Coordinates of C-alpha atoms and ligand atoms in Angstrom, one line a residue:
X404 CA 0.0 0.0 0.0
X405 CA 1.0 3.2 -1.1
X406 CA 1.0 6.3 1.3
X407 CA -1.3 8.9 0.5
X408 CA 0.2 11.2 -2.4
X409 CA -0.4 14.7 -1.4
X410 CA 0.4 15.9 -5.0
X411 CA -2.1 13.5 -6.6
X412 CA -5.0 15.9 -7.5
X413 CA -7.7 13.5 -9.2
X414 CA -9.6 16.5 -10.2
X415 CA -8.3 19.6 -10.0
X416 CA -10.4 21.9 -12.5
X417 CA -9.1 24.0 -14.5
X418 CA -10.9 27.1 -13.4
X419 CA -9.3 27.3 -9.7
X420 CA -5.8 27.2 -10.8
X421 CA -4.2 30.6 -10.4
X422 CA -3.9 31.5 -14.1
X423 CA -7.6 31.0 -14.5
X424 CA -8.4 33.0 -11.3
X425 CA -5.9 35.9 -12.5
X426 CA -7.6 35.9 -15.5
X427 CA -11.4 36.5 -14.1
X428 CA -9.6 38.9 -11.7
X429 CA -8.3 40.7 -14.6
X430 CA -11.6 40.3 -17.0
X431 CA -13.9 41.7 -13.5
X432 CA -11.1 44.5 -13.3
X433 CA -11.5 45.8 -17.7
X434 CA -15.5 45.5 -17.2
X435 CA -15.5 47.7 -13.9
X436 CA -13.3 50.1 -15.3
X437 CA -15.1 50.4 -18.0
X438 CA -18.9 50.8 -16.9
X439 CA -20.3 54.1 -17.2
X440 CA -23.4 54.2 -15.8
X441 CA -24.6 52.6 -12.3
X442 CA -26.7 50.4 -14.4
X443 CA -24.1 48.9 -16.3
X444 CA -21.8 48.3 -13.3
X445 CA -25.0 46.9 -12.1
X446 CA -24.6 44.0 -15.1
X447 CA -21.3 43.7 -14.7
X448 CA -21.2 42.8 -10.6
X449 CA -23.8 40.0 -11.8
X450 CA -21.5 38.8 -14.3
X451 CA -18.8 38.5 -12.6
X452 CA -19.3 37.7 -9.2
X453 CA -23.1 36.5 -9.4
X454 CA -24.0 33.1 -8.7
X455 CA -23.7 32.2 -12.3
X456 CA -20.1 33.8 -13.2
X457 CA -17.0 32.2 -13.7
X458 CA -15.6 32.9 -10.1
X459 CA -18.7 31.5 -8.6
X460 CA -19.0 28.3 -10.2
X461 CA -14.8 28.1 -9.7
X462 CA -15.7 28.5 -6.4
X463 CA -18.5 25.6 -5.9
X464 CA -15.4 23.2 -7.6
X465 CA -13.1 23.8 -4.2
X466 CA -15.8 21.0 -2.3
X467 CA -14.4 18.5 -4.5
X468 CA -10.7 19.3 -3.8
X469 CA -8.6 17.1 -1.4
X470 CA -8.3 19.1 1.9
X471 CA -4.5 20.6 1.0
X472 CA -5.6 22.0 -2.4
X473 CA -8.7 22.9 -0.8
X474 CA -7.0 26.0 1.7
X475 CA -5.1 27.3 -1.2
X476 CA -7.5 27.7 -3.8
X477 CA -10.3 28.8 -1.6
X478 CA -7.6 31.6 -0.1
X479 CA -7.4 32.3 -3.9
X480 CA -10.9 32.6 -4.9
X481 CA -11.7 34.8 -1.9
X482 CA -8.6 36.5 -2.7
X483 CA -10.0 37.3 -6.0
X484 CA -13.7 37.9 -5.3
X485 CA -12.6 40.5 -2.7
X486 CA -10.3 42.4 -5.3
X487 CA -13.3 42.3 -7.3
X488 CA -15.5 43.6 -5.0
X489 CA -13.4 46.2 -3.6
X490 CA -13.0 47.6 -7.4
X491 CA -17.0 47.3 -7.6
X492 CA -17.8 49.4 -4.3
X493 CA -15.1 51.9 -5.6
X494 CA -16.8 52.1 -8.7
X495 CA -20.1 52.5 -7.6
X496 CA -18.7 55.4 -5.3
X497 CA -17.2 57.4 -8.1
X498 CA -20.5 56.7 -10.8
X499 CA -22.5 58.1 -7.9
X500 CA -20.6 60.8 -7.2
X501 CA -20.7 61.5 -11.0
X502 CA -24.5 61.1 -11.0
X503 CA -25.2 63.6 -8.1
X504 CA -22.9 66.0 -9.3
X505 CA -24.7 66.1 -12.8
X506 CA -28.4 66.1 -11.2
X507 CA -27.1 68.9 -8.8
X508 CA -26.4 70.9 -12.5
X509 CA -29.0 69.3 -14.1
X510 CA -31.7 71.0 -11.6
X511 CA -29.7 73.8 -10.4
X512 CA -32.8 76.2 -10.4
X513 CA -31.9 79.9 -10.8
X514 CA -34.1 81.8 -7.8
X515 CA -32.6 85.2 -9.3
X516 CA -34.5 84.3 -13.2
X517 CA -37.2 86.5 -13.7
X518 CA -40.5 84.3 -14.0
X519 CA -42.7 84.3 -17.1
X520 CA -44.8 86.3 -17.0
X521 CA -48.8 85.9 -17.4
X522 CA -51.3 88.6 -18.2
X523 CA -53.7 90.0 -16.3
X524 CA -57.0 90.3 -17.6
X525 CA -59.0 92.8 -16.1
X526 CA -62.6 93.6 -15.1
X527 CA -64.7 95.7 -17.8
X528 CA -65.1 99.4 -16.4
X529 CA -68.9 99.0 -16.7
X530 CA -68.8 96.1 -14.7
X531 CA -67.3 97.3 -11.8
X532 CA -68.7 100.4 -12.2
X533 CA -72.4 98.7 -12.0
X534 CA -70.9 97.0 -8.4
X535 CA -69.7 100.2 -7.1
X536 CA -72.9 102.2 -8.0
X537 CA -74.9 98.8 -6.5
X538 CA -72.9 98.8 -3.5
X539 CA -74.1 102.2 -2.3
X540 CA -77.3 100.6 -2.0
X541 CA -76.6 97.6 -0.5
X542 CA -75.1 99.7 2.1
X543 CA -78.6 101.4 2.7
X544 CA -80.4 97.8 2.8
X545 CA -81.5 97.4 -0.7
X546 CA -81.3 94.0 -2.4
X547 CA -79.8 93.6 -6.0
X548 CA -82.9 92.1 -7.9
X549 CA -82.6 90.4 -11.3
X550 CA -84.7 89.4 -14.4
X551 CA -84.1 88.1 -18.1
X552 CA -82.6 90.1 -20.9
X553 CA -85.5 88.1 -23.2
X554 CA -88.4 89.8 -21.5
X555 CA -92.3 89.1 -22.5
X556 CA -94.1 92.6 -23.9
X557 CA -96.6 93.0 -21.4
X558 CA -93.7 93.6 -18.2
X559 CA -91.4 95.7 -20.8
X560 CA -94.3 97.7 -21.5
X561 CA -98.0 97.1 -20.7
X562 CA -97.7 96.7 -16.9
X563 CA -95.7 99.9 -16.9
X564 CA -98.4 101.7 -18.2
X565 CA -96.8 102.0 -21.7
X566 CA -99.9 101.8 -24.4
X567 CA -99.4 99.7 -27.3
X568 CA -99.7 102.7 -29.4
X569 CA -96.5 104.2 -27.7
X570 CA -93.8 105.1 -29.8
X571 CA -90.5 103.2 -27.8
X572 CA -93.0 100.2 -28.4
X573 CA -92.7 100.4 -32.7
X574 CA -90.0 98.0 -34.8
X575 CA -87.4 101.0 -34.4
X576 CA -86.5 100.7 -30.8
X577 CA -87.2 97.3 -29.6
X578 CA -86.0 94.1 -30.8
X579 CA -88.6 91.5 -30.7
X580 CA -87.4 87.9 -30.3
X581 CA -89.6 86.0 -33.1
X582 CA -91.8 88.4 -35.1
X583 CA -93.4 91.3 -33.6
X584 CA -96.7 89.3 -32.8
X585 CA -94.6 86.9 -30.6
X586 CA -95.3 89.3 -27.4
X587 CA -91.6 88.7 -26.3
X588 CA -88.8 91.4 -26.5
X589 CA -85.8 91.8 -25.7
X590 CA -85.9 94.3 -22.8
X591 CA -85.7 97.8 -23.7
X592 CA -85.1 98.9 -19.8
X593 CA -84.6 97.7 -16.8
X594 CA -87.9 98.9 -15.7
X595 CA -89.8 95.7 -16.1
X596 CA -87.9 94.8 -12.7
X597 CA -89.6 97.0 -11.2
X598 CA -93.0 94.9 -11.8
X599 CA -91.3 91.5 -11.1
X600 CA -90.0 92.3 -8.0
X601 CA -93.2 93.6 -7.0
X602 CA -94.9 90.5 -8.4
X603 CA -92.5 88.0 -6.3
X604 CA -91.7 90.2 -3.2
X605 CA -92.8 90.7 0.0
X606 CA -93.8 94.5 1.0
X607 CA -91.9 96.8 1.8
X608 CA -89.6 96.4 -0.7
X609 CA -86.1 98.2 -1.7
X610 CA -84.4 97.2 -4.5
X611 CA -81.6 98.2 -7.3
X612 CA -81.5 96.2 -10.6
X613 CA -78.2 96.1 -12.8
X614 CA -78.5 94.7 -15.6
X615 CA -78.1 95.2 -19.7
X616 CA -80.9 96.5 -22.2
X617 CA -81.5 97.1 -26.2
X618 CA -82.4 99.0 -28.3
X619 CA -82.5 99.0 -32.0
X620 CA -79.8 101.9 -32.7
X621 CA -76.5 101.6 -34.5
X622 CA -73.7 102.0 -32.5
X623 CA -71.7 105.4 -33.0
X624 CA -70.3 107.5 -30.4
X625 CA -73.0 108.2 -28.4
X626 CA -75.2 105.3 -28.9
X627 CA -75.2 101.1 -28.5
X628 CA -77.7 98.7 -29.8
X629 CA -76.4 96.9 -26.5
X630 CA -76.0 99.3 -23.1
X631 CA -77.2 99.0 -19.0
X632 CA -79.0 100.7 -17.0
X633 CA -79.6 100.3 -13.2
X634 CA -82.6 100.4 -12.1
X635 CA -84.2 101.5 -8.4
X636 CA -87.3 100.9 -6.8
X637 CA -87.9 101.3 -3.4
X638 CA -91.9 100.7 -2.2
X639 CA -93.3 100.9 1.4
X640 CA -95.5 103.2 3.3
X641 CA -95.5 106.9 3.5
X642 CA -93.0 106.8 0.5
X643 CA -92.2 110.6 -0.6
X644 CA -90.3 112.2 -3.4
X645 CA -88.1 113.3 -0.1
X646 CA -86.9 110.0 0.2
X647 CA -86.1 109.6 -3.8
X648 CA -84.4 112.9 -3.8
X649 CA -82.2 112.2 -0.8
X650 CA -81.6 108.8 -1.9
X651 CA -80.3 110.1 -5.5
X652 CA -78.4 113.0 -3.7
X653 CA -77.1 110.5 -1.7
X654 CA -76.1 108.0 -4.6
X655 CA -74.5 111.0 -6.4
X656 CA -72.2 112.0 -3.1
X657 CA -71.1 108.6 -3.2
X658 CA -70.0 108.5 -6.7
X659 CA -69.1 111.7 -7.5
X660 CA -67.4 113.5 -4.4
X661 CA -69.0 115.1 -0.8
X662 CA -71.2 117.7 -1.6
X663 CA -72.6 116.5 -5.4
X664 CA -76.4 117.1 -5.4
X665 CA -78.7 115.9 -8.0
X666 CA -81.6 118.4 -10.0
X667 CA -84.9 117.1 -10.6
X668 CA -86.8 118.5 -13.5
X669 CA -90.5 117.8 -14.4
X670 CA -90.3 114.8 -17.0
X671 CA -93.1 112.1 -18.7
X672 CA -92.7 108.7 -18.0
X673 CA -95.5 106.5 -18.6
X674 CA -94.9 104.5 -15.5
X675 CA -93.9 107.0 -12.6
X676 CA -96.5 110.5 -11.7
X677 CA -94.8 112.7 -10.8
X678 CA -92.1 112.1 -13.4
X679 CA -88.8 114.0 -13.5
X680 CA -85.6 113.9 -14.8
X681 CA -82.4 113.8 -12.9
X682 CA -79.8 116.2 -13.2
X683 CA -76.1 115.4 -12.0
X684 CA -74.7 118.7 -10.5
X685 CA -71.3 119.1 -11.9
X686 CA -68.8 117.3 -10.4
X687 CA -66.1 119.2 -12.2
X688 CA -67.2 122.8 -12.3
X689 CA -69.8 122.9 -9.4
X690 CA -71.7 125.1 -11.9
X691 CA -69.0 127.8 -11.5
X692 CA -68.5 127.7 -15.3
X693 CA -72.0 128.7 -16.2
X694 CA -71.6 132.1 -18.0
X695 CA -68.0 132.3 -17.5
X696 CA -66.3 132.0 -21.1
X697 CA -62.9 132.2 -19.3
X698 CA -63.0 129.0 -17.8
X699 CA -65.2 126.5 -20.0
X700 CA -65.8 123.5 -18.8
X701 CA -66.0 120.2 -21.1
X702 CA -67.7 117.8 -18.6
X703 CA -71.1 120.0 -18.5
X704 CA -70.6 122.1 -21.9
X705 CA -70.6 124.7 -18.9
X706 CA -73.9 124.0 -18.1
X707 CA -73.6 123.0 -14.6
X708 CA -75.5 120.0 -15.2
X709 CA -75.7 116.8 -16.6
X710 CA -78.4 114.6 -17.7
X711 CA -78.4 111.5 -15.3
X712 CA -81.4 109.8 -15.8
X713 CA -85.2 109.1 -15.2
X714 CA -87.2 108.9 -12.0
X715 CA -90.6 109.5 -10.3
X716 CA -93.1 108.1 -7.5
X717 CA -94.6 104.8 -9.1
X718 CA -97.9 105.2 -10.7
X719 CA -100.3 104.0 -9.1
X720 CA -101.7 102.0 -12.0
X721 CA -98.6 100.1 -11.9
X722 CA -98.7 99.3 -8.4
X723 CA -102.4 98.0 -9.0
X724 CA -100.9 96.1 -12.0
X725 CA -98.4 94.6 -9.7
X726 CA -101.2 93.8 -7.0
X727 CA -99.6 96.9 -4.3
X728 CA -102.7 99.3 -2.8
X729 CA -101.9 102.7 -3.9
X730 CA -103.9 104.1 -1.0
X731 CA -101.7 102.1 1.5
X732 CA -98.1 101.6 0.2
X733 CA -96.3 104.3 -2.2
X734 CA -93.0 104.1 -4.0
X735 CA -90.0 105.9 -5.9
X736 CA -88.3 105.0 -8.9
X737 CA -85.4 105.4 -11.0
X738 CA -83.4 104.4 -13.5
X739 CA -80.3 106.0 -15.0
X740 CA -78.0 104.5 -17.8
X741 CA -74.6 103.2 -16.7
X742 CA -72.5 103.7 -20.2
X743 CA -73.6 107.5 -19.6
X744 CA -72.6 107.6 -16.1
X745 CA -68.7 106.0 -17.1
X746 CA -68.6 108.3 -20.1
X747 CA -68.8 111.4 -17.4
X748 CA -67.2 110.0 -14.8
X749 CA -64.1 108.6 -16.8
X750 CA -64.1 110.8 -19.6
X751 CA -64.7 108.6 -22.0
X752 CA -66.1 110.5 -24.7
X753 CA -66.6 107.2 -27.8
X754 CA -68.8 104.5 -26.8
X755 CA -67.2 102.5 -29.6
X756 CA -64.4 101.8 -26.5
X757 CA -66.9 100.3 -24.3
X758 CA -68.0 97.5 -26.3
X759 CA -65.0 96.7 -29.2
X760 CA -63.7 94.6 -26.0
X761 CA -60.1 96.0 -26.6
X762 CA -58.1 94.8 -23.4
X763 CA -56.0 98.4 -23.1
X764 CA -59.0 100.4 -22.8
X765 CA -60.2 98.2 -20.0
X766 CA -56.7 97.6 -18.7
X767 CA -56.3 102.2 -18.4
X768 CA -58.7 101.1 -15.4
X769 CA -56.7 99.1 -13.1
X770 CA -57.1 95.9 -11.7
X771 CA -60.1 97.3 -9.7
X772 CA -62.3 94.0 -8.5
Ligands
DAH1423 N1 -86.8 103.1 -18.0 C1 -86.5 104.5 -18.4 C2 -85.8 104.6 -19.7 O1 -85.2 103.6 -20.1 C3 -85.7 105.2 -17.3 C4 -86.6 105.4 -16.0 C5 -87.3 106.6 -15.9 C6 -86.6 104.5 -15.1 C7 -88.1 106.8 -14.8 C8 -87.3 104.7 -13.9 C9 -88.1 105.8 -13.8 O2 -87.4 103.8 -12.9 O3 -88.8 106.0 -12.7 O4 -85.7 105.6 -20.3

């Protein structure tokens, strides 16, 4: 019997001798070096030190070794995978570094850069304008009421005590929605408010009424198919033209500066008796330029005055129209167009800038809300 021969290797693989190792070692090292991205160093730790790479499966052969070889190739092997790995952390640590570097450039964000931009629409002057003028109601208890621009005939006209035979009823003012038959308009005023809120509302009853209204004119520089109006109507007992005076005189105040009075002069309206106009009191001159040529004034034409609007106590044939006892409850009115109260108030002398929409006539007005 022979003793055992310690050289005798009945299998030693290939793959564990040190030439083979070196050369994974060495192969690991090139593919490292030369991944670029985290992802590809990600493919290349799996290939070469995965469970399925070269070095691994080397590895799994050192069982089958006789106990000498057994030390020295394993010393080998773990020699090599930590080389490997050491390379691979190293790696990862510069490709990282690289990566937050470039995403710290990439989404550098510049706090000094001027920000785009956006524009600012603004609010249409007769729009606020109609707030502003609402607003001084609202602060005296009124409500806003409302009612449809497509209005029948009968509350645009009959129940204010307009005839049929009355001229603002004919084809030239009012635009009727069908043919002229169809008994619906589109509303020529904001007076048919009036009758609805009486219709809907509890007594007494206090309220202002924005709102748009047409006509059948062709737009020029004083006129609009298309304009507004605002609309009073205040109803309640012992109701007297002292209230509507003080109540425009105190509307005009607010708009127009301390002091600003209104004039009322004897008018017709088919729907108030007494009717009047109402006169703005100059809010420029004060009436100072009336027969002074030396200092004209272009808001009045030196007249001291300027035409406002419509008012009156409501007839009482409307308020029996509306189902109101004239011999109990009593009411003002009035009605006064908006376009004509921005046109004075703003100088706006073309009404062709109130409605061709362009945003730097409305923008001239501020971002008023
Ligand atoms: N609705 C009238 C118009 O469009 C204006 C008006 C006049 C309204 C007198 C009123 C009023 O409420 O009492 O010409």
């Amino acid at each position: 019997m022979s003793a055992p021969n310690k050289s005798f290797d009945p299998k030693s693989p290939a793959s564990l001798n040190a030439e083979a190792v070196t050369g994974m070692v060495d192969s690991a090292l090139v593919a490292i070096a030369s991944a670029t991205t985290l992802e590809e160093l990600k493919e290349v730790r799996l290939a070469h030190v995965g469970d399925r790479s070269p070095l691994s499966l080397a590895n799994r052969e050192i069982g089958s070794l006789p106990p000498a070889a057994k030390a020295e190739a394993g010393q080998r092997v773990g020699t090599a995978r930590g080389t490997i790995k050491q390379a691979l952390d190293d790696r990862t640590a510069a490709l990282e570094g690289e990566r937050d570097s470039r995403v710290l450039l990439e989404e550098t964000v510049d706090v000094t850069m001027l920000s785009r931009r956006r524009r600012l629409g603004s609010r249409h002057p007769l729009t606020t304008l109609m707030e502003r003028m609402s607003d001084v109601f609202i602060a005296m208890g009124y409500e806003i009421a409302e009612g449809p621009e497509i209005e029948a005939e009968w509350l645009n006209f009959d129940s204010l005590n307009i005839a049929p035979d009355h001229p603002a009823r004919t084809m030239q003012d009012t635009f009727y929605v069908g043919s002229p038959e169809s008994g619906v308009v589109l509303r020529t005023q904001t007076s048919p408010i009036q009758m609805r809120a009486m219709l809907t509302r509890e007594l007494p009853i206090y309220v202002v009424a924005p709102g748009r209204v047409f006509r059948t004119d062709e737009l020029d520089a004083t006129h609009t198919p298309v304009f507004h109006q605002i609309e009073g109507l205040a109803v309640d007992k012992g109701i007297t033209m002292g209230h509507l005076k003080g109540t425009l005189d105190h509307l005009a105040s607010a708009m127009f500066g301390v002091g600003i009075v209104t004039r009322l002069r004897p008018s017709y309206f088919p729907f108030t008796e007494p009717s009047a106009e109402v006169d703005l009191q100059c809010f420029v001159c004060r009436g100072e330029s009336i027969g002074d040529p030396e200092r004209p004034c272009r808001t009045c034409g030196s007249e001291g005055w300027i035409e406002w609007g419509g008012c009156g106590m409501v007839n009482p044939r409307v308020l029996r129209a509306a189902g109101v006892d004239p011999d109990v409850y009593s009411g003002f009115a009035f009605g006064m167009g908006v376009e004509r109260t921005l046109m004075f108030r703003h100088g706006v002398t073309d009404m062709h800038d109130m409605v061709e929409g362009d945003v730097r006539f409305t923008e001239a007005f501020g971002l008023e809300v």
